[in-house]
mmCIF file of C-alpha atoms and ligand atoms in Angstrom:
data_model
loop_
_atom_site.group_PDB
_atom_site.id
_atom_site.type_symbol
_atom_site.label_atom_id
_atom_site.label_comp_id
_atom_site.label_asym_id
_atom_site.label_seq_id
_atom_site.Cartn_x
_atom_site.Cartn_y
_atom_site.Cartn_z
ATOM 1 C CA MET N 1 18.065 88.685 0.448
ATOM 2 C CA ILE N 2 19.898 86.393 2.879
ATOM 3 C CA GLY N 3 17.732 87.812 5.663
ATOM 4 C CA VAL N 4 14.563 86.686 3.877
ATOM 5 C CA ILE N 5 15.992 83.208 3.341
ATOM 6 C CA LEU N 6 17.028 82.927 7.006
ATOM 7 C CA PHE N 7 13.649 84.195 8.185
ATOM 8 C CA THR N 8 11.831 81.691 5.951
ATOM 9 C CA LEU N 9 14.068 78.845 7.107
ATOM 10 C CA MET N 10 13.627 79.741 10.795
ATOM 11 C CA SER N 11 9.851 80.034 10.330
ATOM 12 C CA PHE N 12 9.790 76.602 8.720
ATOM 13 C CA ILE N 13 11.836 75.025 11.536
ATOM 14 C CA ILE N 14 9.728 76.690 14.242
ATOM 15 C CA SER N 15 6.480 75.549 12.614
ATOM 16 C CA ILE N 16 7.755 71.942 12.484
ATOM 17 C CA LEU N 17 8.720 72.128 16.180
ATOM 18 C CA LEU N 18 5.281 73.507 17.043
ATOM 19 C CA VAL N 19 3.572 70.642 15.202
ATOM 20 C CA PHE N 20 5.643 68.087 17.154
ATOM 21 C CA LEU N 21 4.960 69.877 20.444
ATOM 22 C CA ASN N 22 1.229 70.022 19.710
ATOM 23 C CA ASN N 23 1.096 66.291 18.897
ATOM 24 C CA PHE N 24 3.020 65.472 22.081
ATOM 25 C CA LEU N 25 0.707 67.579 24.267
ATOM 26 C CA GLU N 26 -2.403 66.155 22.601
ATOM 27 C CA LYS N 27 -1.221 62.594 23.243
ATOM 28 C CA ASN N 28 -0.511 63.374 26.904
ATOM 29 C CA GLU N 29 -3.960 64.926 27.190
ATOM 30 C CA LYS N 30 -5.567 61.756 25.789
ATOM 31 C CA GLU N 31 -3.538 59.585 28.172
ATOM 32 C CA GLU N 32 -4.808 61.718 31.070
ATOM 33 C CA GLU N 33 -8.368 61.255 29.791
ATOM 34 C CA ILE N 34 -7.916 57.478 29.790
ATOM 35 C CA LEU N 35 -6.500 57.559 33.322
ATOM 36 C CA LYS N 36 -9.422 59.679 34.551
ATOM 37 C CA ALA N 37 -11.902 57.288 32.929
ATOM 38 C CA LEU N 38 -10.419 54.276 34.738
ATOM 39 C CA PRO N 39 -11.841 53.467 38.214
ATOM 40 C CA GLY N 40 -8.765 54.759 40.037
ATOM 41 C CA TYR N 41 -8.727 52.070 42.749
ATOM 42 C CA ASN N 42 -5.117 51.147 41.914
ATOM 43 C CA CYS N 43 -5.899 47.664 43.214
ATOM 44 C CA GLY N 44 -3.635 45.897 40.716
ATOM 45 C CA SER N 45 -6.074 43.031 40.180
ATOM 46 C CA CYS N 46 -5.847 43.628 36.420
ATOM 47 C CA GLY N 47 -2.214 42.518 36.594
ATOM 48 C CA PHE N 48 -0.745 45.894 35.610
ATOM 49 C CA GLY N 49 0.026 47.098 39.124
ATOM 50 C CA SER N 50 -2.100 50.235 39.048
ATOM 51 C CA CYS N 51 -4.562 52.147 36.907
ATOM 52 C CA SER N 52 -1.597 53.967 35.382
ATOM 53 C CA GLY N 53 -0.126 50.600 34.402
ATOM 54 C CA MET N 54 -3.473 49.679 32.859
ATOM 55 C CA LYS N 55 -3.446 52.966 30.921
ATOM 56 C CA ASP N 56 -0.018 52.137 29.498
ATOM 57 C CA ALA N 57 -1.198 48.627 28.578
ATOM 58 C CA LEU N 58 -4.318 50.046 26.917
ATOM 59 C CA LEU N 59 -2.162 52.198 24.667
ATOM 60 C CA LYS N 60 -0.605 48.977 23.316
ATOM 61 C CA ASP N 61 -3.730 46.777 23.286
ATOM 62 C CA LYS N 62 -7.218 48.108 23.931
ATOM 63 C CA ASN N 63 -8.561 44.607 24.615
ATOM 64 C CA VAL N 64 -6.828 44.478 28.015
ATOM 65 C CA ILE N 65 -9.680 46.617 29.346
ATOM 66 C CA SER N 66 -11.512 43.336 29.986
ATOM 67 C CA LYS N 67 -8.995 42.596 32.763
ATOM 68 C CA CYS N 68 -10.442 45.378 34.939
ATOM 69 C CA LYS N 69 -13.574 44.109 36.621
ATOM 70 C CA PHE N 70 -14.413 47.531 38.083
ATOM 71 C CA VAL N 71 -14.539 49.611 34.914
ATOM 72 C CA LYS N 72 -18.061 50.658 33.953
ATOM 73 C CA ASN N 73 -17.441 52.979 31.000
ATOM 74 C CA LYS N 74 -15.613 50.752 28.522
ATOM 75 C CA GLU N 75 -17.210 52.485 25.534
ATOM 76 C CA GLU N 76 -15.937 55.880 26.663
ATOM 77 C CA ILE N 77 -12.411 54.517 27.099
ATOM 78 C CA MET N 78 -12.550 52.777 23.696
ATOM 79 C CA LYS N 79 -13.589 56.079 22.051
ATOM 80 C CA ILE N 80 -10.650 57.915 23.631
ATOM 81 C CA ILE N 81 -8.202 55.220 22.487
ATOM 82 C CA GLU N 82 -9.598 55.139 18.949
ATOM 83 C CA ASN N 83 -9.157 58.920 18.687
ATOM 84 C CA LEU N 84 -5.481 58.811 19.670
HETATM 85 S S1 SF4 Z 101 -8.151 46.424 38.046
HETATM 86 FE FE1 SF4 Z 101 -9.036 48.358 37.347
HETATM 87 S S2 SF4 Z 101 -9.140 49.595 39.215
HETATM 88 FE FE2 SF4 Z 101 -7.701 47.945 39.654
HETATM 89 S S3 SF4 Z 101 -5.667 48.780 39.075
HETATM 90 FE FE3 SF4 Z 101 -6.467 47.712 37.278
HETATM 91 S S4 SF4 Z 101 -7.462 49.317 36.090
HETATM 92 FE FE4 SF4 Z 101 -7.227 50.121 38.178
#
């Protein structure tokens, strides 16, 4: 009986950990998608130092995309952010 309870408890804990891990990996995947969609010049003229800095800023406020004068696929980037 105690074996069944332990097995059920361990299964529950493992499934919760897997859900957290999946969410974490999905978020990282989306962040990579945003970074790939940015021009990649790393010129810093947006004020965030690099495209990676812009990606981090976009995660907080999607309107900062207007600060990059080189980006041509704003709609694609907006879709990725909205699906986060
Ligand atoms: S202005 Fe655009 S290309 Fe230049 S670093 Fe910022 S996001 Fe990248």
